[in-house]
Short mmCIF file of C-alpha atoms in Angstrom, two decimals:
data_model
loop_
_atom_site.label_atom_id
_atom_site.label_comp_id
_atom_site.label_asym_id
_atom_site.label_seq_id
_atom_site.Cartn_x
_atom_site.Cartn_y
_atom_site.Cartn_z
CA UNK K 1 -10.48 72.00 23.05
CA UNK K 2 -6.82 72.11 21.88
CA UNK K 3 -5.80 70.51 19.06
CA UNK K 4 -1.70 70.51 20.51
CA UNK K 5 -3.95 68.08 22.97
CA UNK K 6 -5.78 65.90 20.83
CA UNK K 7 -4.89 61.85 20.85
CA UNK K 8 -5.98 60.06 17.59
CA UNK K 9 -7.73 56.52 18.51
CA UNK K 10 -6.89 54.62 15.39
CA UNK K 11 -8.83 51.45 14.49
CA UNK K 12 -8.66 48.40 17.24
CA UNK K 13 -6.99 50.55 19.83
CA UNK K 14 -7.08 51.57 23.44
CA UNK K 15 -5.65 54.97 24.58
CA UNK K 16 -5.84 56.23 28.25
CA UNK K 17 -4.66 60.12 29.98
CA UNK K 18 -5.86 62.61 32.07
CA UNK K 19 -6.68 66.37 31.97
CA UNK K 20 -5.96 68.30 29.49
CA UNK K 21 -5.75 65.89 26.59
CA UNK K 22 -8.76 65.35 24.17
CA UNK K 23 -9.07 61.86 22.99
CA UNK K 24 -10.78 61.84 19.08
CA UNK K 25 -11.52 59.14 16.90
CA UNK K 26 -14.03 58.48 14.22
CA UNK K 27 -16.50 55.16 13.78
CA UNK K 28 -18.92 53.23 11.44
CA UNK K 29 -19.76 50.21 12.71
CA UNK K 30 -17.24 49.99 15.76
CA UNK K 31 -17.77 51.28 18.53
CA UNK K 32 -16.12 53.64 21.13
CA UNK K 33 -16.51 53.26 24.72
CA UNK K 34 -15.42 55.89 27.13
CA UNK K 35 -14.39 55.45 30.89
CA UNK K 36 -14.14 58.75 32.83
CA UNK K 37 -13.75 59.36 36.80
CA UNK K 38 -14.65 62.71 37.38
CA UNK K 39 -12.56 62.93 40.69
CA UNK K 40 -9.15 62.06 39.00
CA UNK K 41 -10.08 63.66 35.81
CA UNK K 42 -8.58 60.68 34.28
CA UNK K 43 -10.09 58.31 31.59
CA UNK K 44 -9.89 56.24 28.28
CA UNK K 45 -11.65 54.98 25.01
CA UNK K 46 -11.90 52.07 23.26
CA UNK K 47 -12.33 51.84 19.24
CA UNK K 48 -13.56 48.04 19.09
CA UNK K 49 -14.28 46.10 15.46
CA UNK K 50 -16.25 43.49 16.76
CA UNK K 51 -18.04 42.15 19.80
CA UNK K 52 -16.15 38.44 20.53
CA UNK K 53 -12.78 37.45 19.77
CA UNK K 54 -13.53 34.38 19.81
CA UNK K 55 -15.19 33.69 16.19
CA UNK K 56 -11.88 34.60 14.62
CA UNK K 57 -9.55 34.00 16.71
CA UNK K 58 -9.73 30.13 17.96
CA UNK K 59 -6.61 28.99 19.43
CA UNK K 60 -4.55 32.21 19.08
CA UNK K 61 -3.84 35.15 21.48
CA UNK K 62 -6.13 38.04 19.65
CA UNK K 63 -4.88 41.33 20.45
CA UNK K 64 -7.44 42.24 23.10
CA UNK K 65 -8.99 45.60 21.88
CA UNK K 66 -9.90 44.73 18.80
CA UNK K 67 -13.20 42.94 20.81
CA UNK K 68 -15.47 44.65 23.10
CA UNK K 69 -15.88 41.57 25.05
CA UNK K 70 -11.86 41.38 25.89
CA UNK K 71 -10.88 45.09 25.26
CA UNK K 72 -13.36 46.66 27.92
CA UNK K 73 -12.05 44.76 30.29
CA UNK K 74 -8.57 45.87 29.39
CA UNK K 75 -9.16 49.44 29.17
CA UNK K 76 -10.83 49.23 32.55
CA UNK K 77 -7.21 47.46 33.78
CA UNK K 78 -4.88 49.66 32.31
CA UNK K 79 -6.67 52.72 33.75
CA UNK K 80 -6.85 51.01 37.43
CA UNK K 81 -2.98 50.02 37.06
CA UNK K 82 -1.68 53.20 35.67
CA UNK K 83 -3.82 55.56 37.59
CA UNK K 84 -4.72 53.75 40.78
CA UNK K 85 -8.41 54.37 40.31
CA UNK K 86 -10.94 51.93 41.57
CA UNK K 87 -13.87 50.81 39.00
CA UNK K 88 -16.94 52.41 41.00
CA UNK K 89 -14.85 55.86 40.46
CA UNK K 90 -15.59 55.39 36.72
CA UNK K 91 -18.63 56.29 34.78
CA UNK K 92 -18.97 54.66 30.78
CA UNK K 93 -20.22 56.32 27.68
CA UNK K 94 -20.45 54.71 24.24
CA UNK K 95 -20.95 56.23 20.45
CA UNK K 96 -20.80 54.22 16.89
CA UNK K 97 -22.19 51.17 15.70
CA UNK K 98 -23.73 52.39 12.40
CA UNK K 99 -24.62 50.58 9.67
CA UNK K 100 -22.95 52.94 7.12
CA UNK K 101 -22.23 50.75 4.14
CA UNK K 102 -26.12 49.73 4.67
CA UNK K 103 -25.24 45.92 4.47
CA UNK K 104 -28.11 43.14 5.29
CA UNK K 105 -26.53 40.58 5.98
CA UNK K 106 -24.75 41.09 9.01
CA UNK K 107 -25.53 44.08 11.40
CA UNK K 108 -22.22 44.01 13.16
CA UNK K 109 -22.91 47.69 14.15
CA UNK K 110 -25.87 46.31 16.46
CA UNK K 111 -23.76 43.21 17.39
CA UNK K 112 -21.28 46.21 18.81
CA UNK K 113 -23.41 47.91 20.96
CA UNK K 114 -25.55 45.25 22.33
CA UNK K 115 -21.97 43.48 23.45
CA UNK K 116 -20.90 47.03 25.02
CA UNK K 117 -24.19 47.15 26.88
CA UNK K 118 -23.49 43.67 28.23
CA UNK K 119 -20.48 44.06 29.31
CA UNK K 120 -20.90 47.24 30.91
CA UNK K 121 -23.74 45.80 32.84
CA UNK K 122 -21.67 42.98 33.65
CA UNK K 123 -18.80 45.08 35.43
CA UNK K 124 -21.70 47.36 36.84
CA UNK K 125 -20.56 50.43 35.39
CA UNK K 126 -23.31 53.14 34.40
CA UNK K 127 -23.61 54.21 30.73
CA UNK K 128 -24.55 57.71 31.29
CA UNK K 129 -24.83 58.75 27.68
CA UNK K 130 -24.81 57.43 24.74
CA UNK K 131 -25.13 57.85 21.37
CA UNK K 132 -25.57 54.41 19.03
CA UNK K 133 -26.95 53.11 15.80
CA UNK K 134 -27.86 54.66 12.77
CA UNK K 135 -26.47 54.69 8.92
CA UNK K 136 -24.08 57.74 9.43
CA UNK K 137 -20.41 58.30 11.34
CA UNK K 138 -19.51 59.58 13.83
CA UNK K 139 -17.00 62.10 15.21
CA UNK K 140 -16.33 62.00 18.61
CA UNK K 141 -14.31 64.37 21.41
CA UNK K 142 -13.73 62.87 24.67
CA UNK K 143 -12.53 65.83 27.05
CA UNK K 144 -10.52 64.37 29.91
CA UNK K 145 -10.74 67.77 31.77
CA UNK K 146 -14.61 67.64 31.86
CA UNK K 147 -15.58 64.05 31.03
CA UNK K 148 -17.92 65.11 28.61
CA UNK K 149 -18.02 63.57 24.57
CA UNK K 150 -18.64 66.11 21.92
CA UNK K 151 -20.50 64.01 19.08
CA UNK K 152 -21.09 64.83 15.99
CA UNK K 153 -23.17 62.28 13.29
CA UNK K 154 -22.18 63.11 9.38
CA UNK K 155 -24.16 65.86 8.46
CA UNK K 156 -25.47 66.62 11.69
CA UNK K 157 -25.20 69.51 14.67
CA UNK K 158 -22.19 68.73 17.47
CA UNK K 159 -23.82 67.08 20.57
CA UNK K 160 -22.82 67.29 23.83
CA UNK K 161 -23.03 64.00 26.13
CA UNK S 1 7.76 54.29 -6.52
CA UNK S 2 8.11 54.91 -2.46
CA UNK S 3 8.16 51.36 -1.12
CA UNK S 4 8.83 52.60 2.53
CA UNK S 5 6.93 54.73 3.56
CA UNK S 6 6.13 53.77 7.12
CA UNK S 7 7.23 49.94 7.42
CA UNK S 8 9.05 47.44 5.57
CA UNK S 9 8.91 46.82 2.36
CA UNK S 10 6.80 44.33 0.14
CA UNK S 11 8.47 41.56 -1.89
CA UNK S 12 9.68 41.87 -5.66
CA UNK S 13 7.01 40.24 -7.29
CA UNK S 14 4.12 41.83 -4.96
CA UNK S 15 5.81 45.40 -5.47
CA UNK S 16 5.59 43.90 -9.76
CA UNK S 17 1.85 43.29 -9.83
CA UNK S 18 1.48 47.01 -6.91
CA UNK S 19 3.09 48.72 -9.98
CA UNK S 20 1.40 46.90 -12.95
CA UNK S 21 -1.80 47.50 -11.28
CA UNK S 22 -1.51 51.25 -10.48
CA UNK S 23 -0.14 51.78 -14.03
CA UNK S 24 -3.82 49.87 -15.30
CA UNK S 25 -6.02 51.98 -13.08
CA UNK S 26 -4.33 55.23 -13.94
CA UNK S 27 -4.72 54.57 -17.51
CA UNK S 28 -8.27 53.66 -17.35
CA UNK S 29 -9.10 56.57 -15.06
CA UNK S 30 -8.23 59.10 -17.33
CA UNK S 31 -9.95 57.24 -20.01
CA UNK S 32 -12.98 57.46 -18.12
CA UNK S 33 -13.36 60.90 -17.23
CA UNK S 34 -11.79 62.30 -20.51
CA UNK S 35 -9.10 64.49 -18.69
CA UNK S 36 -5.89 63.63 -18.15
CA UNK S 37 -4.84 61.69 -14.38
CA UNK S 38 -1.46 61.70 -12.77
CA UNK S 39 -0.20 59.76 -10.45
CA UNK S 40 1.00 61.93 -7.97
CA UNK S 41 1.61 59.60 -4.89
CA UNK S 42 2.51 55.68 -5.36
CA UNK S 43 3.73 53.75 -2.38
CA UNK S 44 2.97 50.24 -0.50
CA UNK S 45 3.84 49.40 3.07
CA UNK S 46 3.49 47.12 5.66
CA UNK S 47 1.98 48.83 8.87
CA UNK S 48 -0.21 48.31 11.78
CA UNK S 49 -3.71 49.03 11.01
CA UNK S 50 -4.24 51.26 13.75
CA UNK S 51 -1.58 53.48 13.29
CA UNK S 52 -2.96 53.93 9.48
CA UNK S 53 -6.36 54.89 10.22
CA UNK S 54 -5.07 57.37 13.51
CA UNK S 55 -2.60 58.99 10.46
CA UNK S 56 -5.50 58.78 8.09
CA UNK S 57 -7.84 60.90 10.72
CA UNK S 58 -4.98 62.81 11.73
CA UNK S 59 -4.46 64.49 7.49
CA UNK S 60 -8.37 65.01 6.97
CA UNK S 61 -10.09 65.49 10.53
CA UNK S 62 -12.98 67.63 9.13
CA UNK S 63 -12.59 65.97 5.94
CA UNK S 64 -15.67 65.01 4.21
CA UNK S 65 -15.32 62.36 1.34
CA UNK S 66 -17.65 59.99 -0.96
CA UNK S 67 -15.68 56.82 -1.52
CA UNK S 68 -16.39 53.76 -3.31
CA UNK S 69 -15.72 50.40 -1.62
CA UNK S 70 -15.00 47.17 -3.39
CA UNK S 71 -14.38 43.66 -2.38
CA UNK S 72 -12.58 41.50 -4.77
CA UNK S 73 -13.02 37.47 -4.08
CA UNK S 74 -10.69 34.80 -5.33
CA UNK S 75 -7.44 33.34 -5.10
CA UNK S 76 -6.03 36.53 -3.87
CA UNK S 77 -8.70 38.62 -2.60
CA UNK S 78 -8.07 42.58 -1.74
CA UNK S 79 -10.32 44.93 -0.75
CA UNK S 80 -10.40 48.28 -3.15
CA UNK S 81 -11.09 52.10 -2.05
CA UNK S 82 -11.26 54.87 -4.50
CA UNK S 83 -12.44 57.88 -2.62
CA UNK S 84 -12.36 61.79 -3.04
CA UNK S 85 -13.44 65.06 -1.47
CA UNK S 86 -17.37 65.53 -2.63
CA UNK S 87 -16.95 68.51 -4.48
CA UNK S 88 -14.33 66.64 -6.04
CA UNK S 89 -17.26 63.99 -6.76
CA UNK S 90 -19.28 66.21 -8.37
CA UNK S 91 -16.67 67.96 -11.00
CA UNK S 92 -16.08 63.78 -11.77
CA UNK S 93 -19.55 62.75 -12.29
CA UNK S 94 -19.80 65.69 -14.91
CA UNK S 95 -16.88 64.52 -16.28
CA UNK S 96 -18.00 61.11 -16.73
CA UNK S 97 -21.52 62.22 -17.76
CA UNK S 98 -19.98 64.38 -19.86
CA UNK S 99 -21.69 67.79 -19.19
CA UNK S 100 -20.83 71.47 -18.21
CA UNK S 101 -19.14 71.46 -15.10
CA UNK S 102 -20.82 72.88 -12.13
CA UNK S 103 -24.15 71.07 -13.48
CA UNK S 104 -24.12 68.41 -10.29
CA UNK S 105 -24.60 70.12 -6.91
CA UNK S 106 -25.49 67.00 -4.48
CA UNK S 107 -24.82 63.59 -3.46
CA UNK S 108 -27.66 62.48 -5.75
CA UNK S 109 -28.65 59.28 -8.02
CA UNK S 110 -26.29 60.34 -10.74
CA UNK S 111 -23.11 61.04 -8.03
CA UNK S 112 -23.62 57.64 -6.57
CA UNK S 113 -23.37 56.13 -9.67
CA UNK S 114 -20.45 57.84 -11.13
CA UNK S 115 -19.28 56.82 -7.86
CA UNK S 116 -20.24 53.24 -8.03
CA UNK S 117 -19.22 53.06 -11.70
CA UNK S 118 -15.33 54.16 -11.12
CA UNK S 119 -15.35 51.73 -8.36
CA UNK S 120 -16.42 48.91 -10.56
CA UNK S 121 -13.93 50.17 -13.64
CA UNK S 122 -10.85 50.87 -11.65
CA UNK S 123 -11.16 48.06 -9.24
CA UNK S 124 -11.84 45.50 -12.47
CA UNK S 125 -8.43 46.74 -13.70
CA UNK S 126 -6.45 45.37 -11.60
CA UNK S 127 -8.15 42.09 -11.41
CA UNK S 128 -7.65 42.31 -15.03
CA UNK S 129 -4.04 42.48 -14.11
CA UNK S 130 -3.99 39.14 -11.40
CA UNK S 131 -5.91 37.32 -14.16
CA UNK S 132 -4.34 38.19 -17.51
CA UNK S 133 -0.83 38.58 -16.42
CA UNK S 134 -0.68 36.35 -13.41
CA UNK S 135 -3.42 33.64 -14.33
CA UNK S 136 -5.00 34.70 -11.03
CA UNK S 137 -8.59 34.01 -10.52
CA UNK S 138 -10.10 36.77 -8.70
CA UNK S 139 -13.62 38.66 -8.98
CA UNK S 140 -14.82 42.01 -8.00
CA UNK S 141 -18.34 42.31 -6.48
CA UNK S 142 -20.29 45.46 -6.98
CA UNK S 143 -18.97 48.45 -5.57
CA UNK S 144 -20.43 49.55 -1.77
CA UNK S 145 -20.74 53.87 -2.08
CA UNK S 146 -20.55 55.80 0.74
CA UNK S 147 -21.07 59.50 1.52
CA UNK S 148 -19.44 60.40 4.72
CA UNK S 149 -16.49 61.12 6.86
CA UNK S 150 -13.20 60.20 6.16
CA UNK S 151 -12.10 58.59 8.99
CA UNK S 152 -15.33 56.87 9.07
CA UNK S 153 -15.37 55.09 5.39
CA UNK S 154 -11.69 53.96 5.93
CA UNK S 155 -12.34 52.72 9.04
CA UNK S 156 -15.20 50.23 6.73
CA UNK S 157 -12.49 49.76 4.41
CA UNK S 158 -9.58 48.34 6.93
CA UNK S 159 -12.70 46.67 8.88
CA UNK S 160 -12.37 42.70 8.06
CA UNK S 161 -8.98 42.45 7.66
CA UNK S 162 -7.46 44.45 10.27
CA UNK S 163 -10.25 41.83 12.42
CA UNK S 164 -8.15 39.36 11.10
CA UNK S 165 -4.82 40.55 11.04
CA UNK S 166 -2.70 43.52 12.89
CA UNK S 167 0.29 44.08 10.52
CA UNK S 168 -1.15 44.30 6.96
CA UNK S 169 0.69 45.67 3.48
CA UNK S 170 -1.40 48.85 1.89
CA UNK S 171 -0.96 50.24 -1.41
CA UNK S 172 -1.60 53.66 -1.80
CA UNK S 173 -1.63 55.78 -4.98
CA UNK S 174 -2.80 59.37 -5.70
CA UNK S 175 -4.40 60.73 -8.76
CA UNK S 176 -4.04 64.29 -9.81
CA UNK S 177 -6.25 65.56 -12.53
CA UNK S 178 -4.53 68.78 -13.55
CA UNK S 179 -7.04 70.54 -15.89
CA UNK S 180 -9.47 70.59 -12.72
CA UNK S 181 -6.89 70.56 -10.32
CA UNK S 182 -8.82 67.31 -8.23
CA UNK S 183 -6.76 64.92 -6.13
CA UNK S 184 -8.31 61.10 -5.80
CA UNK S 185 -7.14 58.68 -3.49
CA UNK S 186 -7.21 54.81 -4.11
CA UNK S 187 -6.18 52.15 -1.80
CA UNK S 188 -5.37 48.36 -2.09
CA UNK S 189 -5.76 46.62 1.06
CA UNK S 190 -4.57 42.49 0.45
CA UNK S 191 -6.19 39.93 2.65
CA UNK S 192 -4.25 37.93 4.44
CA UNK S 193 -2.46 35.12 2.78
CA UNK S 194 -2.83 37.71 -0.87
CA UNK S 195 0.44 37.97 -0.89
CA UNK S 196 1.93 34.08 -0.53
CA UNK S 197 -0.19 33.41 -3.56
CA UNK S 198 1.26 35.64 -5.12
CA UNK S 199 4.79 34.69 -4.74
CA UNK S 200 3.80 31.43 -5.10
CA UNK S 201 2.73 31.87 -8.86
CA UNK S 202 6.02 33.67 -9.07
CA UNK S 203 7.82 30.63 -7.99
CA UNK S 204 6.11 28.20 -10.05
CA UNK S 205 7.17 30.39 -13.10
CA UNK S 206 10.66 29.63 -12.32
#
């Protein structure tokens, strides 16, 4: 992987390409979901804070991928419109959702993947791997040239998914 | 002090109470581990959340920190980071616990605590500068320690309020403890609606 190739996914943010670029980010409690089609070679992530815009965002426009449960969707649309790819072309994986500052209260790391999961289902796209949960980060690769997401947990090996 | 960095600028009495408060927490870091602190980076912007925590990633990408997270309640509320590289860590807990340095080796009871500890200390100083100066009421609860990647415990830090808000004003200050040659990085992150109280106060003053 180069890093002259590498795209930063900052917090709340959606960023799409193609072979070669690597798309990187890093998560606690978000979580990133992936979108690759292996014929075009083409895909995008998602770094999502929480599941629902809703509960904070009555009666104003939220900006859509900050939630999982508007910014899926939108990734999936800007990655049809600007590459002409059809939604059963794309396979999903998703990574984060960690409870890393060990609160009790509210598990909004578990909120984040169960809403992924969901919605996923719900546009019938296959999560083929995955790597959720937990009380550590995570540092994640997404290679557009091979589809596959090099994760590594703090303090722990590189996996390949 | 660099009031531009990557956005526009905050107002005159928020950029009085950003320097009053960095002056405070310098003061009473160096006091705390015995050695001499400078600041070696002070600046406050407005910017989009995103962007900070891509250009945050983008300095450290291997980066491996232990960082101290506290929220402060109130009339103002902020959120407060002090973080630093873990070897860093360890030469400061010796500091604070005042032995030969090299004595802590891991992220143990007595790391999280020195960690926990300059959380509490630093972040209390500049509440101690809303309320004293300003006649602010604010409160900080106890410090949330973490042990892990960069990118990962700022992205806890920014969490709530970039949820609630996409543009957001961050203060940013450097230490640099010359005698040990350690560089710690704090961060103020207002909540929303932080900064029209303060101005507010400001206005009733006049």
């Amino acid at each position: 992987m180069s890093i002259e190739n590498r795209i930063l996914v900052g917090v709340g943010d959606i960023k799409i390409d193609k072979d070669p670029v690597v798309l990187s980010t890093f998560l606690g409690s978000c979580v990133a979901v992936c979108l690759y089609s292996p014929s075009r070679k083409a895909g995008g992530m998602i770094h999502y804070l929480l599941p629902r815009a809703r509960e904070i965002q009555e009666g104003k426009i939220p900006r859509k991928e900050k939630y999982a449960d508007t910014g899926i969707p939108e990734l999936l649309r800007r990655l049809k419109n600007v590459f002409n790819i059809e939604k059963d072309d794309f396979v999903a994986k998703m990574f984060g959702g960690a409870n890393v500052l060990k609160m009790a209260r509210r598990r909004v790391g578990e909120e984040n993947i169960e809403a992924a999961r969901a919605i996923l289902r719900g546009l019938k796209i296959a999560v083929v791997g995955a790597s959720t949960g937990g009380e550590r980060g995570y540092k994640i690769d997404f290679d557009l040239a091979t589809g596959k997401v090099f994760c590594q947990i703090f303090n722990e090996e590189v996996k390949e998914y | 002090m660099d009031m531009s960095a990557d956005g526009s600028r905050p107002n005159k009495a928020v950029e009085l109470i950003i320097q009053l408060s960095i002056d405070r927490v310098s003061q009473l870091f160096s006091k705390f581990i015995k050695v001499g602190a400078k600041i070696s980076l002070e600046k406050a912007y407005v910017t989009d959340l995103s962007e900070a925590s891509a250009r945050i990633n983008a300095e450290d990408v291997q980066s491996e920190v232990i960082g101290s997270i506290v929220d402060v309640a109130g009339d103002a509320p902020f959120k407060f980071l002090f973080y630093a590289e873990a070897p860093t860590c360890l030469i400061l807990t010796d500091l604070i616990l005042q032995r030969k340095v090299g004595t802590s080796t891991d992220f143990d009871i007595y790391v999280r605590s020195a960690m926990q500890e300059i959380g509490n200390i630093l972040a209390s100083g500049v509440c101690s500068v809303f309320a004293a100066d300003f006649n602010i009421r604010i409160k900080p609860t106890p410090p949330k320690v973490a042990h892990d990647f960069l990118g990962t415990i700022f992205q806890e830090f920014v969490m709530e309020t970039a949820a609630e808000s996409d543009q957001v004003l961050i203060v940013e200050s450097r230490f640099h403890v010359v005698r040990y040659n350690l560089r710690c990085n704090m961060f103020i992150l207002p909540s929303p609606g932080t900064e029209g109280v303060i101005n507010n106060f400001f206005l009733d003053q006049i």
